[in-house]
GROMACS .gro file of C-alpha atoms in nm:
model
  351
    1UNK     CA    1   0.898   2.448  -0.439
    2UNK     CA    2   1.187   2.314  -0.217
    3UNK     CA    3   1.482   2.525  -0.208
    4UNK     CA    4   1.680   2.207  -0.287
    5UNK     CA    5   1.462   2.178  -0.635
    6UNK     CA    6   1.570   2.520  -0.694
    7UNK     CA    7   1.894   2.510  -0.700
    8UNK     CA    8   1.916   2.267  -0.860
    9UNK     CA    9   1.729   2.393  -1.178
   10UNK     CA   10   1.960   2.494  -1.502
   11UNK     CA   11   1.832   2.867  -1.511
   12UNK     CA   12   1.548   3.073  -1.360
   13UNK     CA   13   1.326   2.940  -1.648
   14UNK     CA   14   1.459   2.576  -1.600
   15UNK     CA   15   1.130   2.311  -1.601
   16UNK     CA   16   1.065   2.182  -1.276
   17UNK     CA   17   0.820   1.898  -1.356
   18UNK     CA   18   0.941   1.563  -1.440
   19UNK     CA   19   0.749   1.332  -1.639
   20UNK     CA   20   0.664   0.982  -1.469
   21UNK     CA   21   0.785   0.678  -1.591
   22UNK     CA   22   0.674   0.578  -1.909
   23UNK     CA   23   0.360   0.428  -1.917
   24UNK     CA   24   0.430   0.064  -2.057
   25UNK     CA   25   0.139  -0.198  -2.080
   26UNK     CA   26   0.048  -0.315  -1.791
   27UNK     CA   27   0.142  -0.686  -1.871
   28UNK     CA   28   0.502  -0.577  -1.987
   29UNK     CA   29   0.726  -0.751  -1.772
   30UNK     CA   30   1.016  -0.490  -1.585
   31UNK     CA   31   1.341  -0.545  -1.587
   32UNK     CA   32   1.496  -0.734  -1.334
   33UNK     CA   33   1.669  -0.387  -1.218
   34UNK     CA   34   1.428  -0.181  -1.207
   35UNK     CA   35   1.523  -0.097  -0.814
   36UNK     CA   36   1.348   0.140  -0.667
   37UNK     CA   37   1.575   0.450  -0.529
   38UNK     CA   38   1.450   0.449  -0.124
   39UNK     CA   39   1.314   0.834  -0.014
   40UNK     CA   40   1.582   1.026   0.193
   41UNK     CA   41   1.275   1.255   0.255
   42UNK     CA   42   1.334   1.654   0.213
   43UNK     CA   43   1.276   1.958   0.472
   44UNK     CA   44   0.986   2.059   0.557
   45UNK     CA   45   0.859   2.300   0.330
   46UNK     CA   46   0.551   2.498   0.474
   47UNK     CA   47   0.526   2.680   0.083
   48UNK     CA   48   0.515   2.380  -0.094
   49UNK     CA   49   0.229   2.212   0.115
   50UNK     CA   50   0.031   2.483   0.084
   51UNK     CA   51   0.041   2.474  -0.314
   52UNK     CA   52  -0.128   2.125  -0.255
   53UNK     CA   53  -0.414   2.170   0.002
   54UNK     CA   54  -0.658   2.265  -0.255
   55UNK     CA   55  -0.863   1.933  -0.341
   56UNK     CA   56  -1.146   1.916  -0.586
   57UNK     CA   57  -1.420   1.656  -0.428
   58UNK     CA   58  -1.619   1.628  -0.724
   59UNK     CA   59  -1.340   1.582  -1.001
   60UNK     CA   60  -1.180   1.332  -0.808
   61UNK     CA   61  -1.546   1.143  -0.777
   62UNK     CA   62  -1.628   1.198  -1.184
   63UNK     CA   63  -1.253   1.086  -1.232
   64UNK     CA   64  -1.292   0.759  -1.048
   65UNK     CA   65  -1.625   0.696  -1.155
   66UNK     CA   66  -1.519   0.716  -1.519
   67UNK     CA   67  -1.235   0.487  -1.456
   68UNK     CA   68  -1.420   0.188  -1.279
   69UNK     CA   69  -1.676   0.214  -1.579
   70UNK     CA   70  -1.458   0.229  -1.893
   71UNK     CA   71  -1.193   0.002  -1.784
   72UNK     CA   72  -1.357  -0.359  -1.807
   73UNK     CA   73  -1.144  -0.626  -1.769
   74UNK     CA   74  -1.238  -0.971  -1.906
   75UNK     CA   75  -1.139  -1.372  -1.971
   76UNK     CA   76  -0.765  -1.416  -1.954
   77UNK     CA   77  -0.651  -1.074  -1.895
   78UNK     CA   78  -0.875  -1.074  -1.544
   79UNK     CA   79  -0.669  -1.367  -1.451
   80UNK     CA   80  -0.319  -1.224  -1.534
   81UNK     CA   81  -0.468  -0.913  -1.347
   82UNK     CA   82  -0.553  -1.103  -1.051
   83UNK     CA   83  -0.239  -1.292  -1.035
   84UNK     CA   84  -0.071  -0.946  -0.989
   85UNK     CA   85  -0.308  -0.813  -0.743
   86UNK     CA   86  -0.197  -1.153  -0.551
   87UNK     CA   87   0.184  -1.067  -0.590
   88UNK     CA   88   0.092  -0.672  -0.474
   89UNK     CA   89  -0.084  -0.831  -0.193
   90UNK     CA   90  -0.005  -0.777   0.203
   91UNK     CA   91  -0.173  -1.048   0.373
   92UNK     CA   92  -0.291  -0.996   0.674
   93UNK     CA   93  -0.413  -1.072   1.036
   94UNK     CA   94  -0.476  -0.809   1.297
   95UNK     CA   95  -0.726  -0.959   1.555
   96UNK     CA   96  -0.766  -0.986   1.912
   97UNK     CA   97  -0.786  -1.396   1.872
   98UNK     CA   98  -0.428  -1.417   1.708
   99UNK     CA   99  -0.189  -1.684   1.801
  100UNK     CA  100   0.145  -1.831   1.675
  101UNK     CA  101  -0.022  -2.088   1.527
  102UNK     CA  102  -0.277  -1.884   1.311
  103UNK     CA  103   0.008  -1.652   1.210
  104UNK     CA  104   0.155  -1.972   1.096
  105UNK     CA  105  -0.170  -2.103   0.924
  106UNK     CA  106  -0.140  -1.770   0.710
  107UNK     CA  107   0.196  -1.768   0.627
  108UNK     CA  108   0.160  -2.152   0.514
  109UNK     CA  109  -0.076  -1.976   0.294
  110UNK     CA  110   0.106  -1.750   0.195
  111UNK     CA  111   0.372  -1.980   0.024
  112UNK     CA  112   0.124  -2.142  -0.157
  113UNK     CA  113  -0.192  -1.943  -0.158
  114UNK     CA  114  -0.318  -2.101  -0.484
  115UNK     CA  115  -0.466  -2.452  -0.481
  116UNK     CA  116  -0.281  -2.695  -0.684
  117UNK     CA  117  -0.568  -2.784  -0.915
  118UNK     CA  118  -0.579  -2.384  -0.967
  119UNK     CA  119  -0.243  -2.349  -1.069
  120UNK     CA  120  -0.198  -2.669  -1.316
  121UNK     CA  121  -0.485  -2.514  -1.485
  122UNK     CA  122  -0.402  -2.130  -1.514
  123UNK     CA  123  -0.057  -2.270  -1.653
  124UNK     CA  124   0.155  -2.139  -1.397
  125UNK     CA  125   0.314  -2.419  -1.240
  126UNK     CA  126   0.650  -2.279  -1.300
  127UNK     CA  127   0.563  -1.964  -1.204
  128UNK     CA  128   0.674  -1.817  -0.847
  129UNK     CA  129   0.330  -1.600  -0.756
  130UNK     CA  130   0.314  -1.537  -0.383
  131UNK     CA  131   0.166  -1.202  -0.173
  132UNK     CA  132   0.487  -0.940  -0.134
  133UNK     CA  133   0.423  -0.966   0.275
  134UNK     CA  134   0.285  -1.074   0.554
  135UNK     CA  135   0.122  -0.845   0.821
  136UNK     CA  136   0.065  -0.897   1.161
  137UNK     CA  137   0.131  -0.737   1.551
  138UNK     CA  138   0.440  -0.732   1.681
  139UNK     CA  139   0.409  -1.020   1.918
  140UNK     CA  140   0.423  -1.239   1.667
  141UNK     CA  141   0.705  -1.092   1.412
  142UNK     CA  142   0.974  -1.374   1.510
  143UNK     CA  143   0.704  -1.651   1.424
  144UNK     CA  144   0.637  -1.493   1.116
  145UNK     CA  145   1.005  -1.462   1.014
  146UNK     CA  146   1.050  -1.798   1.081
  147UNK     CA  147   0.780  -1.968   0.912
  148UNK     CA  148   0.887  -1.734   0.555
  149UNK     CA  149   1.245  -1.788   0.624
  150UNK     CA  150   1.397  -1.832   0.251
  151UNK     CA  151   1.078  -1.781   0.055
  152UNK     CA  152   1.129  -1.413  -0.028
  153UNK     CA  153   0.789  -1.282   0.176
  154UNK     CA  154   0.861  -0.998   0.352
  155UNK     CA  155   0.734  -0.953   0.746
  156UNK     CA  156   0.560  -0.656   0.808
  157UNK     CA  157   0.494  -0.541   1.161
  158UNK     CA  158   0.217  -0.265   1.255
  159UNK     CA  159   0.349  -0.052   1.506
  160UNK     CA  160   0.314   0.267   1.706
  161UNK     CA  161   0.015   0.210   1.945
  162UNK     CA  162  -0.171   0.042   1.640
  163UNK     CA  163  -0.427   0.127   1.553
  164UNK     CA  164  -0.474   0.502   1.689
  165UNK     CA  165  -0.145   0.569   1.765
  166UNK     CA  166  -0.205   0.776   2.070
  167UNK     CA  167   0.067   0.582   2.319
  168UNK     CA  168   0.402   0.840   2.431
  169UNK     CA  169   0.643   0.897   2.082
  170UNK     CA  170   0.938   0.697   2.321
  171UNK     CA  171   0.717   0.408   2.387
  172UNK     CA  172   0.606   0.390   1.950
  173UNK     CA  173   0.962   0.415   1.846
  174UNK     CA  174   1.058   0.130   2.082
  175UNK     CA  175   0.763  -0.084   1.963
  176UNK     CA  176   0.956   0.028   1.623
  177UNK     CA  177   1.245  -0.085   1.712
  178UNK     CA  178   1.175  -0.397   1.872
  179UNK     CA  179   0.967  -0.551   1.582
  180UNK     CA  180   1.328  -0.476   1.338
  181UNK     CA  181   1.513  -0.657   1.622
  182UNK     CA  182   1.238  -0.973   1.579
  183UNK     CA  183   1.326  -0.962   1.186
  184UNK     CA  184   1.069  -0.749   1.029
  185UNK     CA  185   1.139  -0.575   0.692
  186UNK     CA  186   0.872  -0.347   0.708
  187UNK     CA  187   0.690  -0.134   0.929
  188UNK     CA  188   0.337  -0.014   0.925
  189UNK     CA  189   0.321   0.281   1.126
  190UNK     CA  190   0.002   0.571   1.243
  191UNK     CA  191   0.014   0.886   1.279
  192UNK     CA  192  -0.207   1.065   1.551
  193UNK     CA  193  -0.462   1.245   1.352
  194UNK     CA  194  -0.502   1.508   1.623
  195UNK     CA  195  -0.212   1.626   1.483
  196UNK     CA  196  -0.351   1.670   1.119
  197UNK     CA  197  -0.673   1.845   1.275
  198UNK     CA  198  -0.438   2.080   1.448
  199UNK     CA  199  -0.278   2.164   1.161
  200UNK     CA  200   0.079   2.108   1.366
  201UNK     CA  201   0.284   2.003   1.020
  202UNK     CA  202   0.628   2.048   1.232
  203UNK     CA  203   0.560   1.797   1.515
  204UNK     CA  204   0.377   1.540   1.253
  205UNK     CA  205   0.698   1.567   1.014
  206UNK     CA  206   0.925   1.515   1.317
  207UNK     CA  207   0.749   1.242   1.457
  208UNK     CA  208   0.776   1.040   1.132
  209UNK     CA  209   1.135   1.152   1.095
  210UNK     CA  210   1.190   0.958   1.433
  211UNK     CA  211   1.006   0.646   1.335
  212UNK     CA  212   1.190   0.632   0.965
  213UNK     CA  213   1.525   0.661   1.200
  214UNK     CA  214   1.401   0.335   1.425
  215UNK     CA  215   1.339   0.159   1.099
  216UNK     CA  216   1.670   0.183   0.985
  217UNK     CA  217   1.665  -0.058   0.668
  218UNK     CA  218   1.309  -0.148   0.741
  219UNK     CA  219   1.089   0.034   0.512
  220UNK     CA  220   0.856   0.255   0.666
  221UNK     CA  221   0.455   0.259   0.533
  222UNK     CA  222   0.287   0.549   0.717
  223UNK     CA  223  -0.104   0.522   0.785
  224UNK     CA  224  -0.286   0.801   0.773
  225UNK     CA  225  -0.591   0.694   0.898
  226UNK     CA  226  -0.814   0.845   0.642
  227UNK     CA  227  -1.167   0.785   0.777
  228UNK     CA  228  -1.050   0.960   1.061
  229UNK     CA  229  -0.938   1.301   0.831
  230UNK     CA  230  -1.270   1.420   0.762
  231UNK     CA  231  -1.185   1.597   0.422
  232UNK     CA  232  -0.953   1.500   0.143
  233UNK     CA  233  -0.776   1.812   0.208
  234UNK     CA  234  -0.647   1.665   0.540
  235UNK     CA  235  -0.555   1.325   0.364
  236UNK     CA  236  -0.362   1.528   0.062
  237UNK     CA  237  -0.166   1.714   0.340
  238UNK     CA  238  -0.116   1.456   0.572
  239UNK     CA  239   0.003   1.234   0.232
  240UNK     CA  240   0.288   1.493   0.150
  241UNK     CA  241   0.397   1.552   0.487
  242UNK     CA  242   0.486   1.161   0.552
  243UNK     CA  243   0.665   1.182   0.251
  244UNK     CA  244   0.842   1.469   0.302
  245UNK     CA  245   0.942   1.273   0.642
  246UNK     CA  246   1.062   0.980   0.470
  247UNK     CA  247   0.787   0.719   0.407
  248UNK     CA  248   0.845   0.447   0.181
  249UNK     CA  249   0.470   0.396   0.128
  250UNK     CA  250   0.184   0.638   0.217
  251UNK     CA  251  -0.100   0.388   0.327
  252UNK     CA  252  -0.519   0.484   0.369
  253UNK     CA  253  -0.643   0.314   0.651
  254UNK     CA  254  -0.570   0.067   0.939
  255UNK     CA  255  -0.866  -0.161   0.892
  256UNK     CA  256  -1.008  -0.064   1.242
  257UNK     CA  257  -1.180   0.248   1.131
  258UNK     CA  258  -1.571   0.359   1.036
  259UNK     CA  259  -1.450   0.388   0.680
  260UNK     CA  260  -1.147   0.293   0.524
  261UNK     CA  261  -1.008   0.252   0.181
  262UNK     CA  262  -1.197   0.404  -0.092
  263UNK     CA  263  -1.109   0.487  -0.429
  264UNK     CA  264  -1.156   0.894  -0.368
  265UNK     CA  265  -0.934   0.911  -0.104
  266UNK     CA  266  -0.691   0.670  -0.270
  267UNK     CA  267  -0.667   0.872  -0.596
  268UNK     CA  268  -0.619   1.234  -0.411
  269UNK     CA  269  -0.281   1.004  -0.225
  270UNK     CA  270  -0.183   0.868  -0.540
  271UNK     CA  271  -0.187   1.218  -0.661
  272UNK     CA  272   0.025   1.339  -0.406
  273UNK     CA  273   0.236   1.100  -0.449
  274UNK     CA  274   0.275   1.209  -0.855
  275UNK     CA  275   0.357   1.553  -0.698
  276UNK     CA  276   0.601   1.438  -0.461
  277UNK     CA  277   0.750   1.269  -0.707
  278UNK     CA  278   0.768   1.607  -0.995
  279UNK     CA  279   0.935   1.791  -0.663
  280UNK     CA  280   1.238   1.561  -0.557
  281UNK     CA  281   1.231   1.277  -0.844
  282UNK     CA  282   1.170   1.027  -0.591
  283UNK     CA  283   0.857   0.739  -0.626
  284UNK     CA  284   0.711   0.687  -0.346
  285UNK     CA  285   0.458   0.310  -0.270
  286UNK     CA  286   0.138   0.275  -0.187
  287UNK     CA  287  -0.130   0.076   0.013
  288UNK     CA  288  -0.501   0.056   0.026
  289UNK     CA  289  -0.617  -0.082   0.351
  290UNK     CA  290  -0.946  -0.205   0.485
  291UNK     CA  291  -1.257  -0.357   0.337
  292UNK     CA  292  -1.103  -0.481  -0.021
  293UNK     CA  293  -1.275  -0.810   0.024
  294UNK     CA  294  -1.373  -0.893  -0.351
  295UNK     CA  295  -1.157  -0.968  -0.678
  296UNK     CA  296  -1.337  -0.657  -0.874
  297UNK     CA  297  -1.246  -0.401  -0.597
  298UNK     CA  298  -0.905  -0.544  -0.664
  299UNK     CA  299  -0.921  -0.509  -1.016
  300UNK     CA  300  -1.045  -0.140  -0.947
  301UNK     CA  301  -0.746  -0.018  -0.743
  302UNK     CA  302  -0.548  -0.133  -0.960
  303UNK     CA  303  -0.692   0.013  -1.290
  304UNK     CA  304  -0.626   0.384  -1.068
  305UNK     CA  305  -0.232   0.292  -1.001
  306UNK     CA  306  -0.208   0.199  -1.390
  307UNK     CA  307  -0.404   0.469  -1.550
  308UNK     CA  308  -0.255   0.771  -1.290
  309UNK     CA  309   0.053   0.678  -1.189
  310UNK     CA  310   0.149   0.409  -1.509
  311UNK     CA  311   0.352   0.044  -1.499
  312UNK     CA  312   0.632   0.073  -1.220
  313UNK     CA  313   0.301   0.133  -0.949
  314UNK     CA  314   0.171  -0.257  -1.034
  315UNK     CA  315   0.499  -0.399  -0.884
  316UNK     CA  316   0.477  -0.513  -0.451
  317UNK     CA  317   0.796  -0.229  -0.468
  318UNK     CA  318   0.537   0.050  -0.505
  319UNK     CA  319   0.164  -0.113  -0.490
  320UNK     CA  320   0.050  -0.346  -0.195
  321UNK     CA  321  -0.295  -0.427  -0.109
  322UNK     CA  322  -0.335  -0.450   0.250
  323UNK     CA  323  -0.586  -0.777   0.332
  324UNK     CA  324  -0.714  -1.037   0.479
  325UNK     CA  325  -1.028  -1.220   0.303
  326UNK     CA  326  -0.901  -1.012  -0.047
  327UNK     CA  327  -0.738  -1.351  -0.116
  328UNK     CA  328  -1.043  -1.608  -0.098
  329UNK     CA  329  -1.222  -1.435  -0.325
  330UNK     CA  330  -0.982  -1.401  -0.614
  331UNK     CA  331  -0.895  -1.782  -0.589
  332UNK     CA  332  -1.279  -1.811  -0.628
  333UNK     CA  333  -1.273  -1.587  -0.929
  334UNK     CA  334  -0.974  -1.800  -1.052
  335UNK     CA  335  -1.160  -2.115  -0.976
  336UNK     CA  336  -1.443  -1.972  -1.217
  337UNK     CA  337  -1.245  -1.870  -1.518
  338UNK     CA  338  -1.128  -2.239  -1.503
  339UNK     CA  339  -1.427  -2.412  -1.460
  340UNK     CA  340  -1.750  -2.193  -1.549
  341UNK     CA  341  -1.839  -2.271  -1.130
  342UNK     CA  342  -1.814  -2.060  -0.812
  343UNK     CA  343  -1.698  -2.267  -0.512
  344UNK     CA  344  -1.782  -2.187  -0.151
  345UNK     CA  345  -1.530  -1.960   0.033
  346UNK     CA  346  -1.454  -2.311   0.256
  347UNK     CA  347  -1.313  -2.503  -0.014
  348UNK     CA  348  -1.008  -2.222   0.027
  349UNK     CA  349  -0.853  -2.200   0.311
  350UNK     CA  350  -0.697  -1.930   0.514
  351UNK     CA  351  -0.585  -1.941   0.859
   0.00000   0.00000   0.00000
């Protein structure tokens, strides 16, 4: 435990663990203050980490297996479902072909990524249901901020020698930097995972110490890279020691590797992130990345946030998806509870 949980316990036999939030219904609405207190991060603390390396493989596998299989979700209620994974959604473009007018394309999406006939008939006309961000390299950060001024869509930049993170620490923070100067709200940093193989905790911490410093108000997501960890031990460490550091959100993958997000991996960082949490009191966001292409693997990740982690973790302030294609196919499943019909992917456009 952290010598600043320590002291400040009541007694020697004070409790140390704090419950997490009540777990409300997942369609009960949350208050329109419901804020989320930003991680100041804590010192490193080599005891603590070590009291969370120890990772069961197989109860984290029986665990998510039981969850995808007992939680169905059906009619209306997978519409209201998928109408939040849209709102908890990052969307996002991070290929070689980019230009200012594709980033443009996407963020015209963006403000309206429903089809009119779609909306009239879920009911939601009045409704404001947009994805929480939009992604994309730094290059294009200003075009971005432009084409969402007023709408409320954050701009999320990936950063730091994206997507392997292996450029000097001077020349990441100033990529850092310079994407907060364009306008963007939120950065999506990697960490080198040479130094999670290495076990070198102190250098990893201080490197994302330095990069939540270059954010300043920005808030910080830190990828880990998780097909690149090898075990689940390495992605549970790695996990606590970004948050330690000060990340806003702990994120799986960048998109670019062999394997990325998968619901494993994402339950053994959401449980981190419930530890992190009973150690300093703080809640701490998170983002699946990579190869969530189809409404049900939506509906999946977010059936883990709900059941481990409970209501405040299906809000865009602590649950994003990070996508690209995620979006087509959940206006297709919308177009089907409507109509009885699947459409072709053409008849929705992206960028």
């Amino acid at each position: 435990m952290s010598s600043t949980i320590r002291e400040a316990g009541a007694g020697a036999g004070a409790s140390k663990v704090m419950p997490l939030p009540a777990r409300a219904a997942a369609n009960t609405p949350m208050p329109l203050e419901h804020g989320i207190a930003r991680n100041p991060g804590m010192k490193l603390d080599l005891g603590f980490l070590e009291s969370v390396r120890s990772v069961n493989r197989s109860a984290l596998e029986r665990r998510v297996a039981t969850l995808t299989k007992r939680r169905s979700i059906k009619a209306d209620n997978q519409a209201a479902w998928l109408l939040r994974a849209i709102a908890c959604m990052d969307l996002t473009t991070l290929n070689s072909n980019d230009t200012d007018e594709r980033v443009r394309r996407l963020c015209a999406k963006a403000i309206n990524p429903l089809r009119k006939d779609i909306v009239e008939g879920l009911g939601i006309a009045g409704e404001t249901i947009r994805p929480a961000a939009v992604c994309v390299y730094h290059p294009f950060v200003a075009t971005a901020v432009e084409a969402l001024r007023g709408t409320g869509i954050h701009v999320a930049a990936v950063s730091t020698a994206f997507p392997h993170g292996l450029a000097p620490l001077s020349t990441r923070l100033q990529e850092i930097e310079a994407s907060v100067r364009d306008g963007a709200d939120e950065i999506d940093v990697v960490i080198p995972r040479g130094l999670v193989y290495g076990a070198k905790w102190r250098e990893l911490f201080n490197e994302i110490v330095a990069m939540r410093a270059a954010c300043g108000d920005a808030h910080l997501k830190v990828i880990l890279g998780t097909g690149d960890l090898s075990t689940l031990r390495n992605v549970m460490l790695a996990s606590m020691v970004a948050m330690m550091a000060g990340a806003d959100f702990i994120k799986t993958s960048t998109g670019k590797e062999s394997v990325n997000a998968t619901l494993p991996v994402g339950l053994a960082m959401v449980r981190a992130i419930r530890a992190y949490f009973e150690e300093t009191g703080y809640l701490i966001g998170f983002k699946p990345a990579g190869g969530i292409s189809t409404a049900k693997a939506s509906l999946d990740w977010l059936v883990l946030m709900k059941e481990e982690l409970g209501r405040p973790w299906l809000e865009p302030d602590l649950f994003r998806f990070g996508a690209s294609s995620l979006l087509t196919d959940i206006e297709r499943q919308l177009e089907h509870h409507l109509t009885g019909h699947y459409s072709a992917n053409h008849r929705h456009a992206m960028a």
